[in-house]
């Protein structure tokens, strides 16, 4: 038995401390051959258009690295390397350094030349790039000389780069201080959106969205980051994802006055415009709903799409639409708040005709994908909310008088569409 001091400051004489040498040996050397064999097999079968194989290959490569690393190396990666990379990338984004690196006349540039171009101390730039090179994010071509990678080039896209200053300045303090908040509150899952871990970390009584908007540029950076979050992800309206014709268009009211689709909290209309582009001949009206401040940000929008000011906590003004749609709305809110949103919808739906389409993550019982689990932690620390499991969705929607007809899922479960109807009879 050991009386070694636990990191939280408490002595734990009842816990047997493992042999310290375990931290210096590979985590799972015996599995390395299996991972290599799988990687070789997948690499042979992969193609540029086969996203499923690419994702499986990437996961196999991550498993290989984890097997080869020692626990000490993994700890150093978590505690030193990854936080330092976040710091370096964020600073370089703020400096505009990657744009200079990518737009330079030569393939590679010295850190001193880059520093002069952005007006920074050359020693600072050299140290930042040295670590980013060690992490594989820029290419070291000589002594204090660097060239961009495709990742570096992507950081010149505002939507991609926005996540770094946004998370560094507007979110991650709640992650870093989460253990403090949990200890103070008795390790109970956060549920208050106005006095949760985010408010504790940032010393505010504002909701996270209000806090970001009140502290520029974080509100604008959040909007950019959300655009990147959706980039390249499968779209629910594609035939290989959800059968729009069979489930929505067939059997829809053909009247020009009937509402076909309502996008609730649809921002400036990206999803609705994509839907209209892919399904230009749908019958009836298309309605985009959001707060007035959001709708006023719209610069261009197809004339078929109606703009309607609406707060989704209030009564739904559109009754009997063929479909009501919400994209990444409910994960921002606690179950209590979600019930208020959903009750307004269920009261507006026509039995046997209207559908609710919820475009969100659905965490599987096993083998959840890392993007989804990471987002779940961010939602807990930032919003006191969650990504939900299938069972949690069934409970939440069922309590709102709704029943799940089907859950349509692609790409490792990071995109799902929950198809719902009013729970009256066997309507699905």
GROMACS .gro file of C-alpha atoms in nm, residues 99-400:
model
  302
   99UNK     CA    1  -0.074   3.458  -4.456
  100UNK     CA    2   0.277   3.599  -4.492
  101UNK     CA    3   0.426   3.250  -4.497
  102UNK     CA    4   0.183   3.126  -4.763
  103UNK     CA    5   0.196   3.436  -4.983
  104UNK     CA    6   0.574   3.472  -4.982
  105UNK     CA    7   0.765   3.460  -5.307
  106UNK     CA    8   0.978   3.165  -5.200
  107UNK     CA    9   0.873   2.821  -5.084
  108UNK     CA   10   1.043   2.870  -4.747
  109UNK     CA   11   1.107   3.176  -4.532
  110UNK     CA   12   1.331   3.243  -4.235
  111UNK     CA   13   1.174   3.321  -3.902
  112UNK     CA   14   1.355   3.658  -3.905
  113UNK     CA   15   1.195   3.752  -4.239
  114UNK     CA   16   0.852   3.647  -4.117
  115UNK     CA   17   0.900   3.844  -3.796
  116UNK     CA   18   0.989   4.160  -3.988
  117UNK     CA   19   0.683   4.118  -4.210
  118UNK     CA   20   0.442   4.099  -3.916
  119UNK     CA   21   0.624   4.340  -3.683
  120UNK     CA   22   0.714   4.088  -3.412
  121UNK     CA   23   1.027   3.994  -3.223
  122UNK     CA   24   1.225   3.747  -3.434
  123UNK     CA   25   1.306   3.536  -3.127
  124UNK     CA   26   0.935   3.502  -3.054
  125UNK     CA   27   0.852   3.388  -3.407
  126UNK     CA   28   1.144   3.144  -3.409
  127UNK     CA   29   1.029   2.979  -3.087
  128UNK     CA   30   0.666   2.952  -3.197
  129UNK     CA   31   0.754   2.802  -3.535
  130UNK     CA   32   1.009   2.567  -3.382
  131UNK     CA   33   0.737   2.403  -3.175
  132UNK     CA   34   0.487   2.397  -3.462
  133UNK     CA   35   0.753   2.228  -3.675
  134UNK     CA   36   0.819   1.973  -3.401
  135UNK     CA   37   0.445   1.900  -3.395
  136UNK     CA   38   0.437   1.863  -3.776
  137UNK     CA   39   0.221   2.167  -3.851
  138UNK     CA   40   0.485   2.359  -4.049
  139UNK     CA   41   0.781   2.221  -4.242
  140UNK     CA   42   1.133   2.298  -4.122
  141UNK     CA   43   1.347   2.346  -4.434
  142UNK     CA   44   1.664   2.479  -4.268
  143UNK     CA   45   1.795   2.645  -3.956
  144UNK     CA   46   1.517   2.885  -3.850
  145UNK     CA   47   1.363   2.845  -4.196
  146UNK     CA   48   1.011   2.718  -4.256
  147UNK     CA   49   0.764   2.633  -4.531
  148UNK     CA   50   0.385   2.599  -4.514
  149UNK     CA   51   0.195   2.271  -4.512
  150UNK     CA   52  -0.163   2.222  -4.630
  151UNK     CA   53  -0.269   2.272  -4.269
  152UNK     CA   54  -0.080   2.602  -4.258
  153UNK     CA   55  -0.238   2.711  -4.585
  154UNK     CA   56  -0.582   2.627  -4.445
  155UNK     CA   57  -0.516   2.863  -4.154
  156UNK     CA   58  -0.536   3.146  -4.408
  157UNK     CA   59  -0.908   3.065  -4.443
  158UNK     CA   60  -1.085   3.284  -4.183
  159UNK     CA   61  -1.339   3.017  -4.090
  160UNK     CA   62  -1.061   2.768  -4.015
  161UNK     CA   63  -0.832   3.004  -3.825
  162UNK     CA   64  -1.114   3.164  -3.621
  163UNK     CA   65  -1.143   2.866  -3.387
  164UNK     CA   66  -0.802   2.928  -3.231
  165UNK     CA   67  -0.849   3.280  -3.091
  166UNK     CA   68  -1.214   3.200  -3.017
  167UNK     CA   69  -1.136   2.895  -2.804
  168UNK     CA   70  -0.820   3.043  -2.651
  169UNK     CA   71  -0.984   3.369  -2.546
  170UNK     CA   72  -1.353   3.288  -2.526
  171UNK     CA   73  -1.395   2.927  -2.411
  172UNK     CA   74  -1.100   2.732  -2.279
  173UNK     CA   75  -1.080   2.900  -1.939
  174UNK     CA   76  -1.396   2.707  -1.851
  175UNK     CA   77  -1.222   2.382  -1.949
  176UNK     CA   78  -0.910   2.467  -1.752
  177UNK     CA   79  -1.103   2.559  -1.438
  178UNK     CA   80  -1.369   2.291  -1.474
  179UNK     CA   81  -1.211   2.068  -1.208
  180UNK     CA   82  -1.222   2.361  -0.963
  181UNK     CA   83  -1.590   2.422  -1.035
  182UNK     CA   84  -1.671   2.051  -1.000
  183UNK     CA   85  -1.495   2.029  -0.665
  184UNK     CA   86  -1.687   2.333  -0.535
  185UNK     CA   87  -2.022   2.197  -0.654
  186UNK     CA   88  -1.982   1.837  -0.542
  187UNK     CA   89  -1.916   1.682  -0.883
  188UNK     CA   90  -2.275   1.715  -1.004
  189UNK     CA   91  -2.330   1.755  -1.379
  190UNK     CA   92  -2.374   2.131  -1.447
  191UNK     CA   93  -2.727   2.237  -1.534
  192UNK     CA   94  -2.736   2.613  -1.481
  193UNK     CA   95  -2.667   2.813  -1.795
  194UNK     CA   96  -2.619   3.136  -1.599
  195UNK     CA   97  -2.411   3.011  -1.306
  196UNK     CA   98  -2.222   2.717  -1.448
  197UNK     CA   99  -1.854   2.643  -1.513
  198UNK     CA  100  -1.835   2.906  -1.789
  199UNK     CA  101  -1.962   3.183  -1.562
  200UNK     CA  102  -1.729   3.065  -1.284
  201UNK     CA  103  -1.426   3.074  -1.514
  202UNK     CA  104  -1.500   3.412  -1.674
  203UNK     CA  105  -1.652   3.591  -1.376
  204UNK     CA  106  -1.976   3.670  -1.554
  205UNK     CA  107  -2.347   3.621  -1.498
  206UNK     CA  108  -2.417   3.627  -1.872
  207UNK     CA  109  -2.505   3.330  -2.091
  208UNK     CA  110  -2.209   3.223  -2.303
  209UNK     CA  111  -2.359   3.375  -2.621
  210UNK     CA  112  -2.421   3.707  -2.446
  211UNK     CA  113  -2.069   3.706  -2.303
  212UNK     CA  114  -1.912   3.641  -2.644
  213UNK     CA  115  -2.116   3.917  -2.810
  214UNK     CA  116  -2.027   4.161  -2.529
  215UNK     CA  117  -1.656   4.094  -2.577
  216UNK     CA  118  -1.557   4.151  -2.941
  217UNK     CA  119  -1.431   3.991  -3.155
  218UNK     CA  120  -1.547   3.665  -2.997
  219UNK     CA  121  -1.905   3.686  -3.122
  220UNK     CA  122  -1.792   3.721  -3.483
  221UNK     CA  123  -1.526   3.455  -3.436
  222UNK     CA  124  -1.791   3.216  -3.305
  223UNK     CA  125  -1.998   3.260  -3.621
  224UNK     CA  126  -1.693   3.194  -3.838
  225UNK     CA  127  -1.602   2.888  -3.635
  226UNK     CA  128  -1.951   2.744  -3.677
  227UNK     CA  129  -1.913   2.778  -4.055
  228UNK     CA  130  -1.593   2.572  -4.035
  229UNK     CA  131  -1.759   2.319  -3.804
  230UNK     CA  132  -2.013   2.243  -4.076
  231UNK     CA  133  -1.766   2.253  -4.366
  232UNK     CA  134  -1.719   1.919  -4.540
  233UNK     CA  135  -1.978   1.740  -4.327
  234UNK     CA  136  -2.254   1.534  -4.481
  235UNK     CA  137  -2.578   1.719  -4.551
  236UNK     CA  138  -2.906   1.568  -4.433
  237UNK     CA  139  -3.081   1.673  -4.754
  238UNK     CA  140  -2.859   1.456  -4.978
  239UNK     CA  141  -3.018   1.135  -5.116
  240UNK     CA  142  -2.759   0.910  -4.951
  241UNK     CA  143  -2.845   1.062  -4.612
  242UNK     CA  144  -3.221   1.122  -4.590
  243UNK     CA  145  -3.491   1.040  -4.852
  244UNK     CA  146  -3.641   1.387  -4.890
  245UNK     CA  147  -3.868   1.284  -5.177
  246UNK     CA  148  -4.016   0.984  -5.000
  247UNK     CA  149  -4.042   1.131  -4.652
  248UNK     CA  150  -4.133   1.496  -4.719
  249UNK     CA  151  -4.228   1.577  -5.079
  250UNK     CA  152  -4.453   1.275  -5.134
  251UNK     CA  153  -4.780   1.341  -4.958
  252UNK     CA  154  -4.711   1.712  -4.903
  253UNK     CA  155  -4.983   1.976  -4.947
  254UNK     CA  156  -4.931   2.113  -5.300
  255UNK     CA  157  -5.094   2.449  -5.228
  256UNK     CA  158  -4.873   2.756  -5.274
  257UNK     CA  159  -4.998   2.887  -4.939
  258UNK     CA  160  -4.909   2.572  -4.744
  259UNK     CA  161  -4.579   2.585  -4.556
  260UNK     CA  162  -4.344   2.304  -4.657
  261UNK     CA  163  -4.039   2.367  -4.437
  262UNK     CA  164  -3.961   2.592  -4.139
  263UNK     CA  165  -3.594   2.635  -4.042
  264UNK     CA  166  -3.608   2.729  -3.672
  265UNK     CA  167  -3.308   2.927  -3.549
  266UNK     CA  168  -3.176   2.904  -3.903
  267UNK     CA  169  -2.932   3.197  -3.874
  268UNK     CA  170  -2.875   3.373  -4.207
  269UNK     CA  171  -3.019   3.091  -4.417
  270UNK     CA  172  -2.728   2.868  -4.521
  271UNK     CA  173  -2.919   2.543  -4.468
  272UNK     CA  174  -3.239   2.670  -4.627
  273UNK     CA  175  -3.058   2.796  -4.937
  274UNK     CA  176  -2.873   2.465  -4.971
  275UNK     CA  177  -3.206   2.282  -4.944
  276UNK     CA  178  -3.363   2.497  -5.214
  277UNK     CA  179  -3.063   2.449  -5.443
  278UNK     CA  180  -3.080   2.071  -5.407
  279UNK     CA  181  -3.462   2.050  -5.415
  280UNK     CA  182  -3.575   2.347  -5.627
  281UNK     CA  183  -3.921   2.212  -5.710
  282UNK     CA  184  -4.056   2.150  -5.360
  283UNK     CA  185  -4.412   2.271  -5.314
  284UNK     CA  186  -4.536   2.544  -5.082
  285UNK     CA  187  -4.353   2.798  -4.871
  286UNK     CA  188  -4.008   2.794  -4.712
  287UNK     CA  189  -3.974   2.993  -4.389
  288UNK     CA  190  -3.651   3.100  -4.219
  289UNK     CA  191  -3.692   3.190  -3.850
  290UNK     CA  192  -3.449   3.359  -3.615
  291UNK     CA  193  -3.413   3.665  -3.394
  292UNK     CA  194  -3.435   4.002  -3.568
  293UNK     CA  195  -3.070   4.084  -3.495
  294UNK     CA  196  -2.967   3.770  -3.681
  295UNK     CA  197  -3.202   3.817  -3.976
  296UNK     CA  198  -3.071   4.169  -4.023
  297UNK     CA  199  -2.728   4.023  -4.098
  298UNK     CA  200  -2.858   3.861  -4.418
  299UNK     CA  201  -2.713   4.021  -4.730
  300UNK     CA  202  -2.852   3.789  -4.998
  301UNK     CA  203  -3.126   3.527  -4.977
  302UNK     CA  204  -3.332   3.347  -5.242
  303UNK     CA  205  -3.663   3.524  -5.284
  304UNK     CA  206  -3.856   3.202  -5.224
  305UNK     CA  207  -3.732   3.195  -4.865
  306UNK     CA  208  -3.946   3.401  -4.628
  307UNK     CA  209  -3.778   3.572  -4.331
  308UNK     CA  210  -3.971   3.555  -4.007
  309UNK     CA  211  -3.864   3.701  -3.673
  310UNK     CA  212  -3.918   3.439  -3.404
  311UNK     CA  213  -3.786   3.336  -3.064
  312UNK     CA  214  -3.814   2.956  -3.039
  313UNK     CA  215  -3.915   2.981  -2.672
  314UNK     CA  216  -4.235   3.157  -2.784
  315UNK     CA  217  -4.541   3.011  -2.952
  316UNK     CA  218  -4.464   2.880  -3.300
  317UNK     CA  219  -4.655   3.107  -3.542
  318UNK     CA  220  -4.649   2.859  -3.832
  319UNK     CA  221  -4.905   2.585  -3.781
  320UNK     CA  222  -4.918   2.254  -3.968
  321UNK     CA  223  -4.597   2.279  -4.170
  322UNK     CA  224  -4.492   1.965  -4.353
  323UNK     CA  225  -4.161   1.982  -4.164
  324UNK     CA  226  -3.997   2.183  -3.888
  325UNK     CA  227  -3.617   2.172  -3.887
  326UNK     CA  228  -3.355   2.257  -3.623
  327UNK     CA  229  -2.980   2.234  -3.679
  328UNK     CA  230  -2.757   2.221  -3.371
  329UNK     CA  231  -3.009   2.410  -3.158
  330UNK     CA  232  -3.109   2.175  -2.878
  331UNK     CA  233  -2.754   2.081  -2.777
  332UNK     CA  234  -2.708   2.441  -2.664
  333UNK     CA  235  -2.976   2.407  -2.398
  334UNK     CA  236  -3.056   2.206  -2.086
  335UNK     CA  237  -3.333   1.946  -2.091
  336UNK     CA  238  -3.563   2.190  -1.910
  337UNK     CA  239  -3.512   2.459  -2.174
  338UNK     CA  240  -3.536   2.206  -2.457
  339UNK     CA  241  -3.875   2.095  -2.327
  340UNK     CA  242  -3.997   2.454  -2.352
  341UNK     CA  243  -3.873   2.477  -2.714
  342UNK     CA  244  -4.017   2.140  -2.814
  343UNK     CA  245  -4.354   2.198  -2.649
  344UNK     CA  246  -4.407   2.502  -2.873
  345UNK     CA  247  -4.338   2.282  -3.175
  346UNK     CA  248  -4.548   1.982  -3.080
  347UNK     CA  249  -4.848   2.211  -3.029
  348UNK     CA  250  -4.803   2.346  -3.383
  349UNK     CA  251  -4.762   2.014  -3.564
  350UNK     CA  252  -5.042   1.841  -3.751
  351UNK     CA  253  -5.086   1.476  -3.643
  352UNK     CA  254  -4.992   1.226  -3.913
  353UNK     CA  255  -4.860   1.500  -4.143
  354UNK     CA  256  -4.600   1.725  -3.979
  355UNK     CA  257  -4.249   1.608  -3.904
  356UNK     CA  258  -3.979   1.750  -3.680
  357UNK     CA  259  -3.626   1.705  -3.816
  358UNK     CA  260  -3.353   1.745  -3.555
  359UNK     CA  261  -3.004   1.770  -3.710
  360UNK     CA  262  -2.775   1.687  -3.415
  361UNK     CA  263  -2.521   1.439  -3.285
  362UNK     CA  264  -2.653   1.109  -3.150
  363UNK     CA  265  -2.392   0.941  -2.930
  364UNK     CA  266  -2.396   0.563  -2.982
  365UNK     CA  267  -2.388   0.319  -2.687
  366UNK     CA  268  -2.033   0.212  -2.783
  367UNK     CA  269  -1.743   0.337  -2.995
  368UNK     CA  270  -1.843   0.703  -2.997
  369UNK     CA  271  -1.639   0.919  -3.233
  370UNK     CA  272  -1.387   1.160  -3.079
  371UNK     CA  273  -1.538   1.469  -3.245
  372UNK     CA  274  -1.869   1.401  -3.076
  373UNK     CA  275  -1.726   1.324  -2.734
  374UNK     CA  276  -1.501   1.631  -2.748
  375UNK     CA  277  -1.798   1.850  -2.834
  376UNK     CA  278  -1.995   1.696  -2.548
  377UNK     CA  279  -1.727   1.810  -2.300
  378UNK     CA  280  -1.720   2.158  -2.455
  379UNK     CA  281  -2.099   2.181  -2.426
  380UNK     CA  282  -2.081   2.078  -2.060
  381UNK     CA  283  -1.805   2.323  -1.967
  382UNK     CA  284  -1.931   2.612  -2.181
  383UNK     CA  285  -2.309   2.579  -2.196
  384UNK     CA  286  -2.396   2.345  -1.907
  385UNK     CA  287  -2.565   2.137  -2.177
  386UNK     CA  288  -2.481   1.821  -2.368
  387UNK     CA  289  -2.460   1.608  -2.677
  388UNK     CA  290  -2.721   1.336  -2.627
  389UNK     CA  291  -2.731   0.960  -2.655
  390UNK     CA  292  -3.011   0.779  -2.837
  391UNK     CA  293  -3.177   0.703  -2.504
  392UNK     CA  294  -3.152   1.067  -2.393
  393UNK     CA  295  -3.309   1.180  -2.722
  394UNK     CA  296  -3.592   0.931  -2.680
  395UNK     CA  297  -3.660   1.054  -2.326
  396UNK     CA  298  -3.642   1.424  -2.418
  397UNK     CA  299  -3.855   1.400  -2.732
  398UNK     CA  300  -4.099   1.159  -2.568
  399UNK     CA  301  -4.155   1.404  -2.281
  400UNK     CA  302  -4.250   1.662  -2.547
   0.00000   0.00000   0.00000
